[in-house]
Tab-separated table of C-alpha atoms and ligand atoms in Angstrom:
chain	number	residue	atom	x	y	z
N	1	UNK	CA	28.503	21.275	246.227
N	2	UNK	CA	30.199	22.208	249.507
N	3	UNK	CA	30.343	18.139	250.335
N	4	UNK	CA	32.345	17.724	247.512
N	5	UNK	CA	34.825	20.485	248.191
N	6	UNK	CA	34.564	18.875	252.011
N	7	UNK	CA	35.191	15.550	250.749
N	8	UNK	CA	38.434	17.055	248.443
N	9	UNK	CA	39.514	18.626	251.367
N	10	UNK	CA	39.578	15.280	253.853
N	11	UNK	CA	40.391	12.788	251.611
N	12	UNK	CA	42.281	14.606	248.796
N	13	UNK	CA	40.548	12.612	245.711
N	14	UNK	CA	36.933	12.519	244.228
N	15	UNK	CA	35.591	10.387	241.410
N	16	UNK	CA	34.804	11.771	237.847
N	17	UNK	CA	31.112	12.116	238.556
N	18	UNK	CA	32.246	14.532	241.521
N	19	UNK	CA	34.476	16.349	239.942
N	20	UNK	CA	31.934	16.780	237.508
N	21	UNK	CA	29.264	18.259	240.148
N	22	UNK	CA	31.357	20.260	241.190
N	23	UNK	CA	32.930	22.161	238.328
N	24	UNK	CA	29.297	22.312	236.560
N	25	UNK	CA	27.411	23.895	239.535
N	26	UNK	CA	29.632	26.557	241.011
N	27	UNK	CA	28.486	29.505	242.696
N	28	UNK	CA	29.791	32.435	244.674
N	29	UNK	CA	29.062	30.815	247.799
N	30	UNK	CA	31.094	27.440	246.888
N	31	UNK	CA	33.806	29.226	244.777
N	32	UNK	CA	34.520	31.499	248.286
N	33	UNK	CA	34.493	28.111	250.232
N	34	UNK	CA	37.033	26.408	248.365
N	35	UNK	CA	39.142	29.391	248.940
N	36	UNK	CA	38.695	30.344	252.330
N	37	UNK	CA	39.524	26.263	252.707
N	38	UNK	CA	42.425	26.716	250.145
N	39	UNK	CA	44.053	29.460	251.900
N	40	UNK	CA	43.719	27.459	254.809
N	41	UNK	CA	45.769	24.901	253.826
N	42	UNK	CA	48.540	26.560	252.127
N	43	UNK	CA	49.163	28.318	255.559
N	44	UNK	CA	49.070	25.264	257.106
N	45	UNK	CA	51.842	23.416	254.881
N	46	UNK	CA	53.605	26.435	254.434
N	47	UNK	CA	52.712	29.330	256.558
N	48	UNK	CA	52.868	32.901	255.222
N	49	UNK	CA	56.280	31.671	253.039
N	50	UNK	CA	55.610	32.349	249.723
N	51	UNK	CA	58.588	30.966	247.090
N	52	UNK	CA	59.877	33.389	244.136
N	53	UNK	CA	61.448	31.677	241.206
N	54	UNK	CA	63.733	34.107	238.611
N	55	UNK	CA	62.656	33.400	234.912
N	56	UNK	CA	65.084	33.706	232.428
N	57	UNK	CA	63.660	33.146	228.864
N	58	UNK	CA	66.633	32.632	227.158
N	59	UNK	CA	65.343	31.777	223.605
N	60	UNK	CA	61.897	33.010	221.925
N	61	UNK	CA	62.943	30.634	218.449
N	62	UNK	CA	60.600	27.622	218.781
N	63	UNK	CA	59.957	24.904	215.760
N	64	UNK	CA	56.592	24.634	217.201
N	65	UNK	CA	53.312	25.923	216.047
N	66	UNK	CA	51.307	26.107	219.088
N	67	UNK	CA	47.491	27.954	217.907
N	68	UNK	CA	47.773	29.602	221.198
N	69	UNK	CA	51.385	30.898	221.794
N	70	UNK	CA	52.295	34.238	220.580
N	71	UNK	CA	56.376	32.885	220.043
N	72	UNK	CA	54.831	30.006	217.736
N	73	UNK	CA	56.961	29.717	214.332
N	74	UNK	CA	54.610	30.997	212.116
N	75	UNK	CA	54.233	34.159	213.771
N	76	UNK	CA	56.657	36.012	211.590
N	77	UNK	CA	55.700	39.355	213.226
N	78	UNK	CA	58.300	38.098	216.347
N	79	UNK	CA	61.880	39.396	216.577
N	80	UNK	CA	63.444	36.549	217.306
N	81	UNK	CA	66.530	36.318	220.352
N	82	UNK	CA	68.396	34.307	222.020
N	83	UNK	CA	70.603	34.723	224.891
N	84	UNK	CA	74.190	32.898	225.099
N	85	UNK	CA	75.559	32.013	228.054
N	86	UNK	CA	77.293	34.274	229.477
N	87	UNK	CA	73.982	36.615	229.193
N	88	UNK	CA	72.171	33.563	230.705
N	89	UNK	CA	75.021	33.785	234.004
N	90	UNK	CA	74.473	37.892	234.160
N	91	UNK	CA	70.898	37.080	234.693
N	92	UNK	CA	71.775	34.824	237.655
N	93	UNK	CA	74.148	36.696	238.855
N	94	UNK	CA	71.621	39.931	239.385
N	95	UNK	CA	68.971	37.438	240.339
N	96	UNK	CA	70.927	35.993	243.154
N	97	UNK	CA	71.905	39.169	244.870
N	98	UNK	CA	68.179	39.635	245.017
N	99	UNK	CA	67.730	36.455	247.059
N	100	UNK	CA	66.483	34.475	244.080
N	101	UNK	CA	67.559	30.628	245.235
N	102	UNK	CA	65.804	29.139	241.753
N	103	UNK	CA	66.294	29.708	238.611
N	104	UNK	CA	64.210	28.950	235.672
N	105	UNK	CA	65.424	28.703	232.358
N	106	UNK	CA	62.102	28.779	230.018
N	107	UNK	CA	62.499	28.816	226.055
N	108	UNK	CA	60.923	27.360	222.979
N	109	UNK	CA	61.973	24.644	221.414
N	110	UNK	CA	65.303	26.228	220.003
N	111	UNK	CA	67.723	23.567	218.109
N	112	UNK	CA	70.795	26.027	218.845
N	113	UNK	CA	69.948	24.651	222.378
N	114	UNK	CA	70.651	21.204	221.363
N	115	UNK	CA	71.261	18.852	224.257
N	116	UNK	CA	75.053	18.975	224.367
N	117	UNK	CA	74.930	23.368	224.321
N	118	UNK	CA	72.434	22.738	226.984
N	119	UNK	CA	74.340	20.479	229.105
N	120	UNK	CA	77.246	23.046	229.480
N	121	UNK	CA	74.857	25.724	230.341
N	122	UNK	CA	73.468	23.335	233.388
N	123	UNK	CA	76.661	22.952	234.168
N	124	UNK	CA	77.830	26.154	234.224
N	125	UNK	CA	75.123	27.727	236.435
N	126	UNK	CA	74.993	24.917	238.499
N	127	UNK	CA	79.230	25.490	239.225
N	128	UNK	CA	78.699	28.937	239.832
N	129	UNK	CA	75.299	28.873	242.118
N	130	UNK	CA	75.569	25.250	244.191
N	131	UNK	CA	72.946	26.617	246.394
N	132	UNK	CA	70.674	27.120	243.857
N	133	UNK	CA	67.667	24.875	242.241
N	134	UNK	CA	67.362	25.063	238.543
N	135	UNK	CA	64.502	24.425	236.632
N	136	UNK	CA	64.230	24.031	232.917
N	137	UNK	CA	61.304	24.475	230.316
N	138	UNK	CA	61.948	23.818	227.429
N	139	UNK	CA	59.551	21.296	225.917
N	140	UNK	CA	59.461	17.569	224.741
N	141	UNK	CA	62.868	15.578	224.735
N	142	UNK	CA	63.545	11.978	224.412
N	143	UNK	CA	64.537	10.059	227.402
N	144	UNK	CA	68.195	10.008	227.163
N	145	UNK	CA	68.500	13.915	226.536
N	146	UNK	CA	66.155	14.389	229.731
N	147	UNK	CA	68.317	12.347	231.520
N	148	UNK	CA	71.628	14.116	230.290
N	149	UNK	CA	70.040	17.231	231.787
N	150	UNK	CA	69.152	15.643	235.017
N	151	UNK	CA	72.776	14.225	235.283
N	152	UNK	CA	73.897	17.533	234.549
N	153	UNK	CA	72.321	18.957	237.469
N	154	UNK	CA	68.878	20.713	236.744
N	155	UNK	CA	66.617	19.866	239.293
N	156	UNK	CA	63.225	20.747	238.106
N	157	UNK	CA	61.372	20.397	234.675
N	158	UNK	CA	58.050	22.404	234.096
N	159	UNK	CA	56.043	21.167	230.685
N	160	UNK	CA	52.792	22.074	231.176
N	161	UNK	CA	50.138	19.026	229.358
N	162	UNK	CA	47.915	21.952	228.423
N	163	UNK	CA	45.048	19.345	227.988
N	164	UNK	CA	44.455	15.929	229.432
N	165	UNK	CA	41.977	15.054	227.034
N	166	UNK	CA	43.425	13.684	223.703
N	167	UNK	CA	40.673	15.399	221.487
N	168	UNK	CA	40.835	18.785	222.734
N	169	UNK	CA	44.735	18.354	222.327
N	170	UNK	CA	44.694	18.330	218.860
N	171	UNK	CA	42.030	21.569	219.125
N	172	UNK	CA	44.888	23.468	220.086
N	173	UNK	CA	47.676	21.924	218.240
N	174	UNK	CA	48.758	21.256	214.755
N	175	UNK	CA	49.087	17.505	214.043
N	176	UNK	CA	52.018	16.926	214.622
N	177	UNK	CA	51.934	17.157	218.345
N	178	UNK	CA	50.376	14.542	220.747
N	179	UNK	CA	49.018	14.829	224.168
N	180	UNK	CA	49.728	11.316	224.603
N	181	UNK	CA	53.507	12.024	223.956
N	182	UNK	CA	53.231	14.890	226.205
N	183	UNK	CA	51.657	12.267	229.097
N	184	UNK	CA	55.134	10.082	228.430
N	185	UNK	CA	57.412	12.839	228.526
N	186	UNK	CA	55.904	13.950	232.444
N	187	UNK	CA	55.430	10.096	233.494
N	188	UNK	CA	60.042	9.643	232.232
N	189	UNK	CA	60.540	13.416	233.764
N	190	UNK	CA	58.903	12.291	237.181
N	191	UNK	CA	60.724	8.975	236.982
N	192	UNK	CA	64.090	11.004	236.248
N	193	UNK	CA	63.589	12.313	239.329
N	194	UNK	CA	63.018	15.952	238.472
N	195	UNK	CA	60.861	17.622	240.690
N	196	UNK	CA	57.917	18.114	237.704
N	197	UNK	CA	55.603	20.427	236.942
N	198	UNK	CA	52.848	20.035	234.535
N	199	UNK	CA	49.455	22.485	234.101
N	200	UNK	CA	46.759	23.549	231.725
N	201	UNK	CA	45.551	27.099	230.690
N	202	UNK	CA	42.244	28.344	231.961
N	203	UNK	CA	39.221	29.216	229.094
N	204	UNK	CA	41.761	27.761	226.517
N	205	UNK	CA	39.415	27.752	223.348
N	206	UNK	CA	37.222	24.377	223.277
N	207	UNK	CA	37.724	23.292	226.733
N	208	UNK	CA	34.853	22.118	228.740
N	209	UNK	CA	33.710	20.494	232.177
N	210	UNK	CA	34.756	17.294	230.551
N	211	UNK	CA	37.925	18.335	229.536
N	212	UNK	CA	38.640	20.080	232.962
N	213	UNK	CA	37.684	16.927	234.458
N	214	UNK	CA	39.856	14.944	232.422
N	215	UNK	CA	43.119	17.329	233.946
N	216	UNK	CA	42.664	17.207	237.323
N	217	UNK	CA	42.183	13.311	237.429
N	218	UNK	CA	45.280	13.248	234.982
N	219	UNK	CA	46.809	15.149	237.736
N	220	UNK	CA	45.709	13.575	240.692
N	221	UNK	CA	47.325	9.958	238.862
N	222	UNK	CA	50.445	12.636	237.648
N	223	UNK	CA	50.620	13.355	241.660
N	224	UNK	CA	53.332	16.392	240.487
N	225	UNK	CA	55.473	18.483	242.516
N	226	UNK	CA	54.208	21.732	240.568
N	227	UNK	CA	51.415	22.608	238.793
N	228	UNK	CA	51.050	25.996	236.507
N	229	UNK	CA	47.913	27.073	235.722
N	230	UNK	CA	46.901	30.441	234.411
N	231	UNK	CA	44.430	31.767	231.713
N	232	UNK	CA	44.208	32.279	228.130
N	233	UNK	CA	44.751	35.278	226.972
N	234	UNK	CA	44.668	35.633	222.994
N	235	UNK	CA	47.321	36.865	221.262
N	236	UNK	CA	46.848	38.818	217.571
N	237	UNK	CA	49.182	36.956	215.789
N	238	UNK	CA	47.887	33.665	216.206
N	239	UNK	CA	45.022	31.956	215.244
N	240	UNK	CA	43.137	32.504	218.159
N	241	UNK	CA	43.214	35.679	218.065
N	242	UNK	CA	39.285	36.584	218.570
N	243	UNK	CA	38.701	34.079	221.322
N	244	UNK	CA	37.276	35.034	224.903
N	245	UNK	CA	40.210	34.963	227.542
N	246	UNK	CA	40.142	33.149	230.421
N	247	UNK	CA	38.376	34.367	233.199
N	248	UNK	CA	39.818	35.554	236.423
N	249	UNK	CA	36.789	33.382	239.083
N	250	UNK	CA	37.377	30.444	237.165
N	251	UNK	CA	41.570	30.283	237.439
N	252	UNK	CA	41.255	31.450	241.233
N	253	UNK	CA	38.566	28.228	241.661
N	254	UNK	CA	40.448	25.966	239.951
N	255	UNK	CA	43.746	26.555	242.207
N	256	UNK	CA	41.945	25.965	245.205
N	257	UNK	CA	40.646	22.957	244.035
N	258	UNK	CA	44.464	21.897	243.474
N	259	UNK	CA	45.796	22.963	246.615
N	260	UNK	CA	42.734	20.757	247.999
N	261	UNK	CA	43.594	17.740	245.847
N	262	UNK	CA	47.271	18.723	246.256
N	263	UNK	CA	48.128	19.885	249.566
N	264	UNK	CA	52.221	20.322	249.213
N	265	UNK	CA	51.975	21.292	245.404
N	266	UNK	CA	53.932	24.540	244.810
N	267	UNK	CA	51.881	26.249	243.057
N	268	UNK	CA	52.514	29.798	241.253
N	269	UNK	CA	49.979	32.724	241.148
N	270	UNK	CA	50.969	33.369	237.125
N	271	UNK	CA	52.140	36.542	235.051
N	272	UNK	CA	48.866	35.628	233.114
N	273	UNK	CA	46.774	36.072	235.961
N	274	UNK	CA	48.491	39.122	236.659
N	275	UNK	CA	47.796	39.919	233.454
N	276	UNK	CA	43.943	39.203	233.465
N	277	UNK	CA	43.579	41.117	236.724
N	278	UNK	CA	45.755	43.926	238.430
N	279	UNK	CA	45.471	42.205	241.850
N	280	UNK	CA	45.009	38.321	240.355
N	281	UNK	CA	48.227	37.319	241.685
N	282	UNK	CA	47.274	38.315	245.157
N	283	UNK	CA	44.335	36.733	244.687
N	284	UNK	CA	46.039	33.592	243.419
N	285	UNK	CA	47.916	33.251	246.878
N	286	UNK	CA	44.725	34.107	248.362
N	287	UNK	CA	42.831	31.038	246.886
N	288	UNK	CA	46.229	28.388	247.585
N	289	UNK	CA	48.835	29.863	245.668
N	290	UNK	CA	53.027	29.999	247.439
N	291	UNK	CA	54.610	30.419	244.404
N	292	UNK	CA	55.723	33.648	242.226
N	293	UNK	CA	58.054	33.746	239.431
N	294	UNK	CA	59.396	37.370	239.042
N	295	UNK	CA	61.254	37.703	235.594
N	296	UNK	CA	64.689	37.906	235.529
N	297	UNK	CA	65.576	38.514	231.523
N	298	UNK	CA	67.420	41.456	230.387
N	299	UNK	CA	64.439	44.292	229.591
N	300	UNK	CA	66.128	44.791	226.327
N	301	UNK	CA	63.934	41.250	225.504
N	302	UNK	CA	61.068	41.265	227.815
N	303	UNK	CA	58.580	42.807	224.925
N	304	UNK	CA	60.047	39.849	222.972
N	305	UNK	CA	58.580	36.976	224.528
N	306	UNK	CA	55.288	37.369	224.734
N	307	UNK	CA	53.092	34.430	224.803
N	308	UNK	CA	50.373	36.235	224.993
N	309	UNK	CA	49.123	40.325	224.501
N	310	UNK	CA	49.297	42.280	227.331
N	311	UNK	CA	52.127	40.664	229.351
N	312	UNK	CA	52.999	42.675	232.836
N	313	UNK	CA	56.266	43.341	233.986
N	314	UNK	CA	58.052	43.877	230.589
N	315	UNK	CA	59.319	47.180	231.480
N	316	UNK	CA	60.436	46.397	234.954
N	317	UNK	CA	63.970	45.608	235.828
N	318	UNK	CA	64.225	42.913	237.686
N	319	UNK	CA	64.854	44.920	241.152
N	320	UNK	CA	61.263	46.658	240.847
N	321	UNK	CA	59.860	43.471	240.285
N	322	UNK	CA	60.624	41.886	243.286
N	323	UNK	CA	60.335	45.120	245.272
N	324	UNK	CA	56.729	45.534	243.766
N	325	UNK	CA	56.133	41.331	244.597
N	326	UNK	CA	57.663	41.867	248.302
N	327	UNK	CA	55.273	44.628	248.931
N	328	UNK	CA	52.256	42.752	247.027
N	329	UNK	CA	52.848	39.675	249.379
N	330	UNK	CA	53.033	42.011	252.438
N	331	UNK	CA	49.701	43.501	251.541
N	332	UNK	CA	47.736	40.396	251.944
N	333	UNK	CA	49.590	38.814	255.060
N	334	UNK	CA	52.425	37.181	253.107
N	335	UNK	CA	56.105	37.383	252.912
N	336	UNK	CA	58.966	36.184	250.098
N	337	UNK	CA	61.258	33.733	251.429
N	338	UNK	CA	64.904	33.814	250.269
N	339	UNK	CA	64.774	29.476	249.998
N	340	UNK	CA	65.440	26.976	246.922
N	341	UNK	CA	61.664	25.849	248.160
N	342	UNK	CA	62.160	22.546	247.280
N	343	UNK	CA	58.985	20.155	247.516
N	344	UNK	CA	58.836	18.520	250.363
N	345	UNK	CA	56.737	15.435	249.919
E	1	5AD	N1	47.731	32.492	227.043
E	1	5AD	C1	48.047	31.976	228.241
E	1	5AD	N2	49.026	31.073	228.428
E	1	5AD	C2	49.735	30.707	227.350
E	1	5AD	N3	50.745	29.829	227.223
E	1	5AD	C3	51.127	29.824	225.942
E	1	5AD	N4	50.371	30.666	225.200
E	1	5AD	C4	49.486	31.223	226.075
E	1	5AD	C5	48.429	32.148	225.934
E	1	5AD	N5	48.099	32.676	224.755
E	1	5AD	C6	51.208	28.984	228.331
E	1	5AD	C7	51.190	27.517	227.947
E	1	5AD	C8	52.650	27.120	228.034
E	1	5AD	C9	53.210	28.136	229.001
E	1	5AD	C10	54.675	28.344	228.913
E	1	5AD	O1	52.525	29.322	228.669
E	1	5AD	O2	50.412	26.782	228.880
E	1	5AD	O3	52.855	25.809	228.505
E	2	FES	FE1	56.711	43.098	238.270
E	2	FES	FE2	55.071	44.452	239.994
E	2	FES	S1	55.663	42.375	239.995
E	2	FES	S2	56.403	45.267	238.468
């Protein structure tokens, strides 16, 4: 299989059938290649700079009923939250004395946000912190309210498609969402200009080759400025509750193969692989990874937004965090950069 990771690697594409090959007949040998390859070229778009985003998740209310997501709406064991605005600015504010130069603003999908509540909130941070990107997620939106947001100033939009293939969509979603509609939403978002993310979770119950397949062609054709990509991990409240995490080899071969197929993609080692493994997000940057996204909500809600059991970090003000990153990143050659990191196609 190491001619298909070589071919990835010069020419940045392979057909179905290779990207087949290669996902069903992985060993240690090729998984280590594509890293050691990987690693390579993350250093050489972007040297030992690794980017740290500050997550604020600003609202765990969602009218969604994702089977995966701890925060879905039937999960009546949540205490719901939400943060106003001014909470939302305090978060900044602490975030960029610590040399965050993005900010994320991740929620459900929470009406109270509607698009006019959310437009003053852009607005706001974006008055206060020029200097600063911002990224939202926060889910599907039609066209116009996407485009309010972008005119408003937010820079970024991550909305990962979870799935490319349309079957295993509805596997993980009650009816009334569509992975087509998802596909529109990142085809208007990249055409808005945001700077857009999309992704998939690793081991996610029901996915196989095929499916994985199916989401890095989608992505090649996608050609995004971020992808997020991390593993299950089941949560007890939802209906997945007794299915088999994601596993730690596969997420860490799977990023390589993006920064191969991807070369400029920013690309985050996630809390979820941090979760899975004590060192996974070292190992993340170690297989392609220059992104990390330190959380920046008030601790008072950390325990509250969890997508998943077993989250990291929800104890951890903010400056620990990013001391604890800093050091992490030092550790394996690295170091945080105080930039927006802005793709740089
Ligand atoms: N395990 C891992 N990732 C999850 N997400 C949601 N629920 C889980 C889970 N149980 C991911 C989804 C979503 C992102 C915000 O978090 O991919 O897009
Ligand atoms: Fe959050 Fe280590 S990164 S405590």
């Amino acid at each position: 299989m190491r001619e298909y990771i070589d071919k990835l690697y010069e020419t940045q594409s392979l057909t179905r059938e290779e990207f087949f090959g290669l996902l069903a007949n992985r060993s240690e040998e090729t998984d280590a290649y594509a890293g050691k390859l990987a690693c390579q070229v993350r250093q050489r778009e972007y040297g030992d700079r690794i980017f740290i985003r500050g997550l604020i998740e600003f609202t765990n209310y969602c009218k969604n009923d994702c089977y995966y997501c701890g925060i879905r709406r039937s999960n009546s064991n949540v205490q719901r939250y939400r943060l106003n605005e001014e909470d939302i600015l305090e978060c900044c504010r602490e975030g960029y004395a610590l040399g965050f130069r993005t900010f994320v603003l991740q929620g459900g999908e929470d009406g109270y946000y509607h698009e006019e509540r959310m437009v003053g909130l852009i607005k706001a941070i974006k008055k206060e912190y020029p200097d600063c990107a911002l990224t939202l997620s926060v889910g599907e939106k039609k066209e116009e309210v996407y485009r309010a947001y972008r005119e408003a100033g937010a820079d970024r939009y991550l909305l990962r498609h979870e799935t490319a293939d349309e079957e295993h969509y509805r596997k993980l979603h009650p009816k009334e969402l569509s992975g087509a509609r998802r596909k529109e939403c990142l085809k208007t978002l990249k055409k808005l200009g945001f700077q857009t993310g999309a992704g998939f979770m690793v081991g996610s119950p029901y996915q196989t080759t095929d499916t994985l397949v199916e989401d890095f062609l989608f992505l090649k054709e996608l050609d995004p400025q971020m992808v997020g990509i991390g593993p299950f991990i089941s949560h007890k409240d939802t209906p997945f509750r007794d299915e088999a995490n994601g596993i730690l080899a596969d997420t860490l071969f799977y990023l390589a193969l993006l920064r191969l197929m991807l070369p400029k993609v920013l690309l985050p080692a996630t809390t979820a692989l941090g979760t899975i493994h004590p060192r996974g997000r070292e190992m993340g940057v170690l297989s392609g990874a220059n992104v990390v996204m330190p959380n920046l909500s008030p601790v008072a809600v950390r325990k509250k937004y969890q997508l998943y059991d077993g989250k990291i970090c929800t104890g951890d003000e903010a400056s620990e965090c990013i001391g604890c990153m800093k050091r992490r990143m030092e550790r394996i050659g690295c170091r945080i950069v105080t930039d927006r990191g802005d793709y740089k196609g």
